[in-house]
One Martini backbone bead per residue (centre of mass of N, CA, C, O) as a GRO file, in nm:
protein
  365
    1MET     BB    1  -6.153  10.653 -13.818
    2PRO     BB    2  -6.341  10.880 -13.728
    3SER     BB    3  -6.555  11.116 -13.919
    4SER     BB    4  -6.658  11.245 -13.646
    5PHE     BB    5  -6.702  11.399 -13.352
    6GLN     BB    6  -6.922  11.208 -13.243
    7GLU     BB    7  -6.758  10.947 -13.298
    8ILE     BB    8  -6.528  11.015 -13.109
    9VAL     BB    9  -6.689  11.012 -12.849
   10SER     BB   10  -6.792  10.722 -12.879
   11SER     BB   11  -6.511  10.590 -12.893
   12ALA     BB   12  -6.414  10.684 -12.619
   13PHE     BB   13  -6.622  10.529 -12.452
   14LEU     BB   14  -6.560  10.243 -12.561
   15LEU     BB   15  -6.262  10.234 -12.489
   16ALA     BB   16  -6.295  10.276 -12.186
   17LEU     BB   17  -6.476  10.028 -12.138
   18VAL     BB   18  -6.278   9.810 -12.233
   19LEU     BB   19  -6.032   9.884 -12.052
   20LEU     BB   20  -6.189   9.880 -11.769
   21THR     BB   21  -6.295   9.554 -11.825
   22SER     BB   22  -6.039   9.421 -11.854
   23PRO     BB   23  -5.842   9.172 -11.784
   24SER     BB   24  -5.621   9.149 -11.490
   25ASP     BB   25  -5.411   9.209 -11.276
   26ALA     BB   26  -5.378   9.306 -10.980
   27ILE     BB   27  -5.410   9.635 -10.834
   28ARG     BB   28  -5.214   9.830 -10.632
   29SER     BB   29  -5.186  10.065 -10.384
   30PHE     BB   30  -5.004  10.379 -10.307
   31PRO     BB   31  -4.812  10.605 -10.140
   32THR     BB   32  -4.718  10.947 -10.158
   33ALA     BB   33  -4.631  11.262 -10.093
   34ALA     BB   34  -4.845  11.381 -10.334
   35ALA     BB   35  -4.948  11.088 -10.434
   36ARG     BB   36  -5.170  10.834 -10.570
   37PHE     BB   37  -5.109  10.507 -10.708
   38ALA     BB   38  -5.133  10.257 -10.929
   39GLU     BB   39  -5.037   9.955 -11.022
   40ALA     BB   40  -4.917   9.820 -11.291
   41PRO     BB   41  -4.904   9.603 -11.509
   42GLN     BB   42  -4.747   9.342 -11.658
   43PHE     BB   43  -4.513   9.346 -11.933
   44ARG     BB   44  -4.438   9.137 -12.213
   45ASN     BB   45  -4.268   8.986 -12.440
   46GLY     BB   46  -4.282   8.885 -12.750
   47ASP     BB   47  -4.244   8.747 -13.028
   48GLY     BB   48  -3.941   8.860 -13.184
   49CYS     BB   49  -3.770   8.984 -12.983
   50PRO     BB   50  -3.491   9.118 -12.896
   51ALA     BB   51  -3.196   9.012 -12.779
   52SER     BB   52  -2.997   9.031 -12.518
   53THR     BB   53  -2.643   9.091 -12.452
   54PHE     BB   54  -2.729   9.134 -12.129
   55ARG     BB   55  -2.748   8.891 -11.936
   56GLY     BB   56  -2.889   8.982 -11.628
   57CYS     BB   57  -2.854   9.292 -11.740
   58VAL     BB   58  -2.929   9.632 -11.687
   59THR     BB   59  -2.871   9.863 -11.960
   60ALA     BB   60  -2.830  10.147 -12.159
   61CYS     BB   61  -2.624   9.980 -12.370
   62ASP     BB   62  -2.840   9.817 -12.497
   63PRO     BB   63  -2.907   9.750 -12.839
   64SER     BB   64  -3.217   9.636 -12.793
   65HIS     BB   65  -3.313   9.912 -12.721
   66VAL     BB   66  -3.559  10.145 -12.657
   67HIS     BB   67  -3.522  10.497 -12.643
   68ILE     BB   68  -3.661  10.707 -12.382
   69ALA     BB   69  -3.726  11.056 -12.330
   70MET     BB   70  -3.800  11.232 -12.019
   71THR     BB   71  -3.952  11.430 -11.807
   72LEU     BB   72  -3.951  11.491 -11.436
   73ASP     BB   73  -4.228  11.594 -11.226
   74SER     BB   74  -4.473  11.671 -11.002
   75HIS     BB   75  -4.669  11.828 -11.193
   76TYR     BB   76  -4.640  11.586 -11.440
   77LEU     BB   77  -4.660  11.293 -11.326
   78ARG     BB   78  -4.937  11.196 -11.422
   79GLY     BB   79  -4.866  11.214 -11.724
   80SER     BB   80  -4.615  11.033 -11.729
   81ILE     BB   81  -4.750  10.771 -11.633
   82ALA     BB   82  -4.953  10.754 -11.864
   83ALA     BB   83  -4.746  10.743 -12.092
   84VAL     BB   84  -4.598  10.487 -12.008
   85PHE     BB   85  -4.840  10.300 -12.002
   86SER     BB   86  -4.914  10.331 -12.305
   87ILE     BB   87  -4.650  10.223 -12.419
   88LEU     BB   88  -4.655   9.939 -12.289
   89LYS     BB   89  -4.938   9.840 -12.384
   90HIS     BB   90  -4.851   9.880 -12.714
   91ALA     BB   91  -4.607   9.703 -12.698
   92SER     BB   92  -4.428   9.432 -12.828
   93CYS     BB   93  -4.150   9.526 -12.642
   94PRO     BB   94  -4.150   9.633 -12.326
   95GLU     BB   95  -3.867   9.508 -12.215
   96SER     BB   96  -3.705   9.693 -12.452
   97ILE     BB   97  -3.752   9.950 -12.277
   98PHE     BB   98  -3.581  10.263 -12.217
   99PHE     BB   99  -3.586  10.505 -11.959
  100HIS     BB  100  -3.510  10.861 -11.968
  101PHE     BB  101  -3.503  11.060 -11.687
  102VAL     BB  102  -3.546  11.411 -11.630
  103ALA     BB  103  -3.442  11.582 -11.331
  104SER     BB  104  -3.422  11.782 -11.089
  105ALA     BB  105  -3.194  11.859 -10.882
  106GLY     BB  106  -3.255  11.676 -10.582
  107PRO     BB  107  -3.458  11.531 -10.346
  108SER     BB  108  -3.710  11.474 -10.540
  109SER     BB  109  -3.582  11.243 -10.715
  110SER     BB  110  -3.630  11.016 -10.507
  111ASP     BB  111  -3.939  11.025 -10.511
  112LEU     BB  112  -3.970  10.969 -10.812
  113TYR     BB  113  -3.836  10.697 -10.815
  114ARG     BB  114  -4.028  10.551 -10.619
  115THR     BB  115  -4.282  10.592 -10.782
  116VAL     BB  116  -4.204  10.454 -11.046
  117ARG     BB  117  -4.124  10.179 -10.915
  118SER     BB  118  -4.410  10.123 -10.795
  119VAL     BB  119  -4.573  10.130 -11.064
  120PHE     BB  120  -4.294  10.001 -11.217
  121PRO     BB  121  -4.112   9.739 -11.113
  122SER     BB  122  -3.983   9.646 -11.423
  123LEU     BB  123  -3.864   9.898 -11.514
  124ARG     BB  124  -3.651  10.051 -11.748
  125PHE     BB  125  -3.453  10.293 -11.569
  126LYS     BB  126  -3.341  10.646 -11.545
  127ILE     BB  127  -3.217  10.917 -11.346
  128TYR     BB  128  -3.135  11.254 -11.438
  129PRO     BB  129  -2.968  11.516 -11.325
  130PHE     BB  130  -3.067  11.863 -11.347
  131GLN     BB  131  -2.900  12.162 -11.390
  132GLU     BB  132  -3.067  12.458 -11.397
  133ASN     BB  133  -2.823  12.665 -11.421
  134LEU     BB  134  -2.752  12.607 -11.721
  135VAL     BB  135  -3.039  12.776 -11.818
  136ARG     BB  136  -3.168  13.004 -11.647
  137GLY     BB  137  -2.993  13.252 -11.772
  138LEU     BB  138  -3.138  13.197 -12.077
  139ILE     BB  139  -3.423  13.267 -11.995
  140SER     BB  140  -3.711  13.396 -12.125
  141ALA     BB  141  -3.986  13.544 -12.141
  142SER     BB  142  -4.326  13.436 -12.167
  143VAL     BB  143  -4.667  13.382 -12.230
  144ARG     BB  144  -4.605  13.140 -12.023
  145GLU     BB  145  -4.483  13.029 -11.730
  146ALA     BB  146  -4.450  12.720 -11.795
  147LEU     BB  147  -4.232  12.782 -12.033
  148GLU     BB  148  -3.995  12.860 -11.802
  149ASN     BB  149  -3.914  12.587 -11.740
  150PRO     BB  150  -3.612  12.433 -11.737
  151LEU     BB  151  -3.714  12.145 -11.835
  152ASN     BB  152  -3.788  12.241 -12.128
  153TYR     BB  153  -3.453  12.237 -12.189
  154ALA     BB  154  -3.340  11.941 -12.152
  155ARG     BB  155  -3.329  11.841 -12.451
  156ASN     BB  156  -3.057  12.000 -12.512
  157TYR     BB  157  -2.891  11.786 -12.289
  158LEU     BB  158  -2.896  11.481 -12.360
  159ALA     BB  159  -2.605  11.433 -12.480
  160ASP     BB  160  -2.479  11.499 -12.187
  161LEU     BB  161  -2.645  11.297 -11.997
  162LEU     BB  162  -2.617  11.062 -12.160
  163GLU     BB  163  -2.483  10.799 -12.265
  164PRO     BB  164  -2.262  10.749 -12.527
  165CYS     BB  165  -2.409  10.474 -12.621
  166VAL     BB  166  -2.642  10.657 -12.697
  167GLN     BB  167  -2.755  10.710 -13.033
  168ARG     BB  168  -3.072  10.697 -12.976
  169VAL     BB  169  -3.382  10.899 -12.931
  170ILE     BB  170  -3.700  10.941 -12.784
  171TYR     BB  171  -3.878  11.230 -12.750
  172LEU     BB  172  -4.113  11.307 -12.476
  173ASP     BB  173  -4.376  11.425 -12.352
  174SER     BB  174  -4.618  11.427 -12.068
  175ASP     BB  175  -4.895  11.508 -12.261
  176LEU     BB  176  -4.929  11.190 -12.354
  177ILE     BB  177  -5.028  10.922 -12.583
  178VAL     BB  178  -4.977  10.582 -12.683
  179VAL     BB  179  -5.149  10.376 -12.961
  180ASP     BB  180  -4.876  10.232 -13.039
  181ASP     BB  181  -4.593  10.100 -13.159
  182ILE     BB  182  -4.292  10.248 -13.084
  183ARG     BB  183  -4.106  10.089 -13.287
  184ARG     BB  184  -4.204  10.229 -13.547
  185LEU     BB  185  -4.054  10.491 -13.479
  186TRP     BB  186  -3.768  10.383 -13.418
  187ASP     BB  187  -3.729  10.239 -13.722
  188MET     BB  188  -3.674  10.480 -13.861
  189HIS     BB  189  -3.527  10.657 -14.108
  190LEU     BB  190  -3.209  10.840 -14.079
  191PRO     BB  191  -3.049  11.039 -14.248
  192GLU     BB  192  -2.736  11.185 -14.261
  193SER     BB  193  -2.866  11.489 -14.285
  194ALA     BB  194  -3.001  11.411 -14.005
  195VAL     BB  195  -3.079  11.465 -13.650
  196ILE     BB  196  -3.394  11.498 -13.677
  197ALA     BB  197  -3.733  11.376 -13.615
  198ALA     BB  198  -4.060  11.504 -13.732
  199PRO     BB  199  -4.351  11.638 -13.743
  200GLU     BB  200  -4.482  11.843 -13.994
  201TYR     BB  201  -4.632  12.195 -14.047
  202CYS     BB  202  -4.662  12.367 -14.346
  203HIS     BB  203  -4.945  12.523 -14.305
  204ALA     BB  204  -4.821  12.690 -14.112
  205ASN     BB  205  -4.729  13.002 -13.982
  206PHE     BB  206  -4.400  13.049 -13.944
  207THR     BB  207  -4.362  13.363 -13.888
  208ARG     BB  208  -4.522  13.382 -13.601
  209TYR     BB  209  -4.265  13.284 -13.416
  210PHE     BB  210  -4.182  13.578 -13.500
  211THR     BB  211  -4.104  13.882 -13.540
  212ALA     BB  212  -4.127  14.136 -13.761
  213GLU     BB  213  -3.838  14.242 -13.723
  214PHE     BB  214  -3.689  13.980 -13.796
  215TRP     BB  215  -3.788  13.990 -14.097
  216GLU     BB  216  -3.737  14.293 -14.184
  217SER     BB  217  -3.415  14.277 -14.129
  218GLY     BB  218  -3.332  13.973 -14.257
  219ASP     BB  219  -3.273  13.745 -14.052
  220GLY     BB  220  -3.459  13.521 -14.150
  221GLN     BB  221  -3.341  13.475 -14.433
  222ARG     BB  222  -3.048  13.418 -14.338
  223THR     BB  223  -3.103  13.178 -14.144
  224PHE     BB  224  -3.271  12.991 -14.379
  225PHE     BB  225  -3.056  12.976 -14.574
  226GLY     BB  226  -2.985  12.663 -14.728
  227ARG     BB  227  -3.183  12.466 -14.668
  228ARG     BB  228  -3.309  12.167 -14.757
  229ARG     BB  229  -3.581  12.308 -14.681
  230THR     BB  230  -3.859  12.440 -14.611
  231PRO     BB  231  -3.955  12.598 -14.347
  232CYS     BB  232  -4.112  12.436 -14.063
  233TYR     BB  233  -4.325  12.344 -13.841
  234PHE     BB  234  -4.248  12.189 -13.518
  235ASN     BB  235  -4.289  11.960 -13.258
  236THR     BB  236  -4.084  11.896 -12.963
  237GLY     BB  237  -4.258  11.650 -12.817
  238VAL     BB  238  -4.168  11.480 -13.091
  239MET     BB  239  -3.855  11.298 -13.120
  240VAL     BB  240  -3.593  11.193 -13.324
  241MET     BB  241  -3.255  11.139 -13.196
  242ASP     BB  242  -2.919  11.192 -13.285
  243MET     BB  243  -2.657  11.183 -13.069
  244GLU     BB  244  -2.401  11.180 -13.240
  245ARG     BB  245  -2.470  11.424 -13.425
  246TRP     BB  246  -2.519  11.625 -13.201
  247ARG     BB  247  -2.236  11.625 -13.083
  248ALA     BB  248  -2.074  11.685 -13.345
  249GLY     BB  249  -2.258  11.963 -13.402
  250GLU     BB  250  -2.320  12.133 -13.147
  251TYR     BB  251  -2.639  12.196 -13.079
  252ARG     BB  252  -2.650  12.318 -12.802
  253GLN     BB  253  -2.484  12.573 -12.871
  254LYS     BB  254  -2.676  12.679 -13.094
  255ILE     BB  255  -2.918  12.725 -12.909
  256GLU     BB  256  -2.778  12.911 -12.705
  257HIS     BB  257  -2.720  13.138 -12.899
  258TRP     BB  258  -3.022  13.222 -12.940
  259MET     BB  259  -3.080  13.282 -12.641
  260LYS     BB  260  -2.878  13.516 -12.623
  261MET     BB  261  -3.002  13.689 -12.847
  262GLN     BB  262  -3.279  13.726 -12.708
  263GLN     BB  263  -3.164  13.902 -12.470
  264ARG     BB  264  -3.080  14.143 -12.661
  265ARG     BB  265  -3.321  14.064 -12.888
  266ARG     BB  266  -3.646  14.039 -12.907
  267PHE     BB  267  -3.802  13.759 -13.132
  268TYR     BB  268  -3.971  13.584 -12.914
  269GLU     BB  269  -4.244  13.394 -12.703
  270LEU     BB  270  -4.211  13.044 -12.692
  271GLY     BB  271  -3.958  12.961 -12.550
  272SER     BB  272  -3.813  12.652 -12.654
  273LEU     BB  273  -3.897  12.644 -12.960
  274PRO     BB  274  -3.754  12.866 -13.142
  275PRO     BB  275  -3.456  12.767 -13.121
  276PHE     BB  276  -3.518  12.504 -13.272
  277LEU     BB  277  -3.614  12.633 -13.533
  278LEU     BB  278  -3.353  12.793 -13.600
  279VAL     BB  279  -3.180  12.524 -13.631
  280PHE     BB  280  -3.400  12.298 -13.784
  281ALA     BB  281  -3.556  12.433 -13.986
  282GLY     BB  282  -3.529  12.245 -14.289
  283GLU     BB  283  -3.376  11.969 -14.137
  284VAL     BB  284  -3.610  11.786 -14.105
  285GLU     BB  285  -3.736  11.474 -14.068
  286GLY     BB  286  -4.015  11.339 -14.169
  287VAL     BB  287  -4.325  11.252 -14.004
  288ASP     BB  288  -4.596  11.114 -13.945
  289HIS     BB  289  -4.876  11.265 -13.804
  290ARG     BB  290  -4.967  11.025 -13.618
  291TRP     BB  291  -4.711  11.100 -13.408
  292ASN     BB  292  -4.870  11.407 -13.370
  293GLN     BB  293  -5.159  11.480 -13.216
  294HIS     BB  294  -5.179  11.798 -13.161
  295GLY     BB  295  -5.339  12.053 -12.954
  296LEU     BB  296  -5.547  11.925 -12.727
  297GLY     BB  297  -5.510  12.176 -12.512
  298GLY     BB  298  -5.497  12.410 -12.684
  299ASP     BB  299  -5.432  12.709 -12.639
  300ASN     BB  300  -5.221  12.926 -12.446
  301LEU     BB  301  -5.486  13.080 -12.319
  302SER     BB  302  -5.772  12.901 -12.316
  303GLY     BB  303  -5.799  12.580 -12.378
  304ASN     BB  304  -5.970  12.480 -12.593
  305CYS     BB  305  -6.137  12.264 -12.759
  306ARG     BB  306  -6.023  11.984 -12.966
  307PRO     BB  307  -5.983  11.803 -13.237
  308LEU     BB  308  -5.882  11.593 -13.445
  309HIS     BB  309  -5.703  11.532 -13.693
  310PRO     BB  310  -5.679  11.420 -13.983
  311GLY     BB  311  -5.651  11.093 -13.941
  312PRO     BB  312  -5.450  10.898 -13.791
  313ALA     BB  313  -5.352  10.762 -13.454
  314SER     BB  314  -5.054  10.707 -13.238
  315LEU     BB  315  -5.048  11.008 -13.109
  316MET     BB  316  -5.155  11.199 -12.825
  317HIS     BB  317  -5.141  11.567 -12.775
  318TRP     BB  318  -5.166  11.805 -12.493
  319SER     BB  319  -5.095  12.062 -12.615
  320GLY     BB  320  -5.106  12.333 -12.421
  321LYS     BB  321  -5.292  12.447 -12.161
  322GLY     BB  322  -5.470  12.197 -12.154
  323LYS     BB  323  -5.527  11.929 -11.927
  324PRO     BB  324  -5.686  11.638 -11.873
  325TRP     BB  325  -5.667  11.613 -11.559
  326ALA     BB  326  -5.777  11.897 -11.493
  327ARG     BB  327  -6.053  11.872 -11.642
  328LEU     BB  328  -6.154  11.620 -11.500
  329ASP     BB  329  -6.141  11.729 -11.205
  330ALA     BB  330  -6.338  11.982 -11.285
  331GLY     BB  331  -6.574  11.863 -11.475
  332LYS     BB  332  -6.440  11.981 -11.782
  333PRO     BB  333  -6.419  11.797 -12.026
  334CYS     BB  334  -6.305  11.695 -12.308
  335PRO     BB  335  -6.374  11.453 -12.524
  336LEU     BB  336  -6.063  11.352 -12.552
  337ASP     BB  337  -6.003  11.301 -12.245
  338HIS     BB  338  -6.133  11.004 -12.249
  339LEU     BB  339  -5.870  10.878 -12.385
  340TRP     BB  340  -5.679  10.927 -12.134
  341ALA     BB  341  -5.814  10.807 -11.871
  342PRO     BB  342  -5.734  10.488 -11.887
  343TYR     BB  343  -5.415  10.580 -11.807
  344ASP     BB  344  -5.500  10.663 -11.522
  345LEU     BB  345  -5.337  10.599 -11.191
  346TYR     BB  346  -5.481  10.794 -11.022
  347ILE     BB  347  -5.562  10.866 -10.675
  348PRO     BB  348  -5.765  11.032 -10.507
  349PRO     BB  349  -5.756  11.184 -10.193
  350SER     BB  350  -6.064  11.107 -10.115
  351SER     BB  351  -5.973  10.830 -10.090
  352SER     BB  352  -6.017  10.584  -9.884
  353SER     BB  353  -5.910  10.294  -9.743
  354ALA     BB  354  -6.193  10.154  -9.783
  355SER     BB  355  -6.174  10.227 -10.118
  356ASP     BB  356  -5.918  10.096 -10.251
  357SER     BB  357  -6.030   9.847 -10.399
  358SER     BB  358  -6.222  10.004 -10.591
  359ALA     BB  359  -6.008  10.189 -10.716
  360ALA     BB  360  -5.829   9.965 -10.831
  361ALA     BB  361  -6.048   9.844 -11.013
  362LEU     BB  362  -6.095  10.096 -11.189
  363PHE     BB  363  -5.769  10.087 -11.287
  364SER     BB  364  -5.810   9.828 -11.436
  365LEU     BB  365  -5.664   9.734 -11.766
   0.00000   0.00000   0.00000
């Protein structure tokens, strides 16, 4: 890993150069209602990949699959496609990955399905309609309007939406890229005492995620008393989740309980994160920090540029206000945004049909 910020920038440029000039199958472009994307190359399983027990049939219940859950909407579609592309590109067994996409129920889900299928013709995936009314009445105002999107809370309902045969899932946000084999995260051991696993950040000031009144009244101490470990902050954008234990423990109801309490007496400001912390902080199984180099989008107000945290990176996460595609389009990218750019299959609307071939060549990875 580069040892200085200047070396990070240099590495970003070299990585982009290698990826953009590497040989691959031809990529063709196609239009969608809101955006145009290039078709991704086909990725095949390598030697030693687990054999499917459902020969000739693709099903979410195949035990050989790595299950990944993500939300899908038009606003973050560009980020979602880049995330999926990065996962497939670095996977040792890309054909053994099954994607569970949760999208708001309605006509737009059909457009999203067609777009994903066009970009990734052989992708194993399913789109699950999410009834936003399930959670809309429980959402409180946040410091940023984007955090009030009902889809931010869809992770709470995965155990209800996904097939009962899905026992484990990796939940990922849409503003990240994976630069390692996702199976390494999938294969981690999750002890019986844990429902979720995620990178923890115990150096962060945990108390600041709740109001002073919450702590001064003693509610904080009572809430976290008796946890397995000292409560620490963790980012919910990357989690390994045991669906069987989630269902058995009725954790969706426990999260909803805190959301209802928030409506009666406001004690947090950051949308869907604090209820998760209230239920799971101190009970999370820790994961190496390399699997969530988060905060690359900057803080929730200014979105200022940030460097990578010390140590290796298997997953880079642009959590925070700034998104790499928006900064790149504005011509004001942060240095690390250039690491995201090689996975961007988006074709700008200014590209004319006459330049489609050159645009497709540009995005050939």
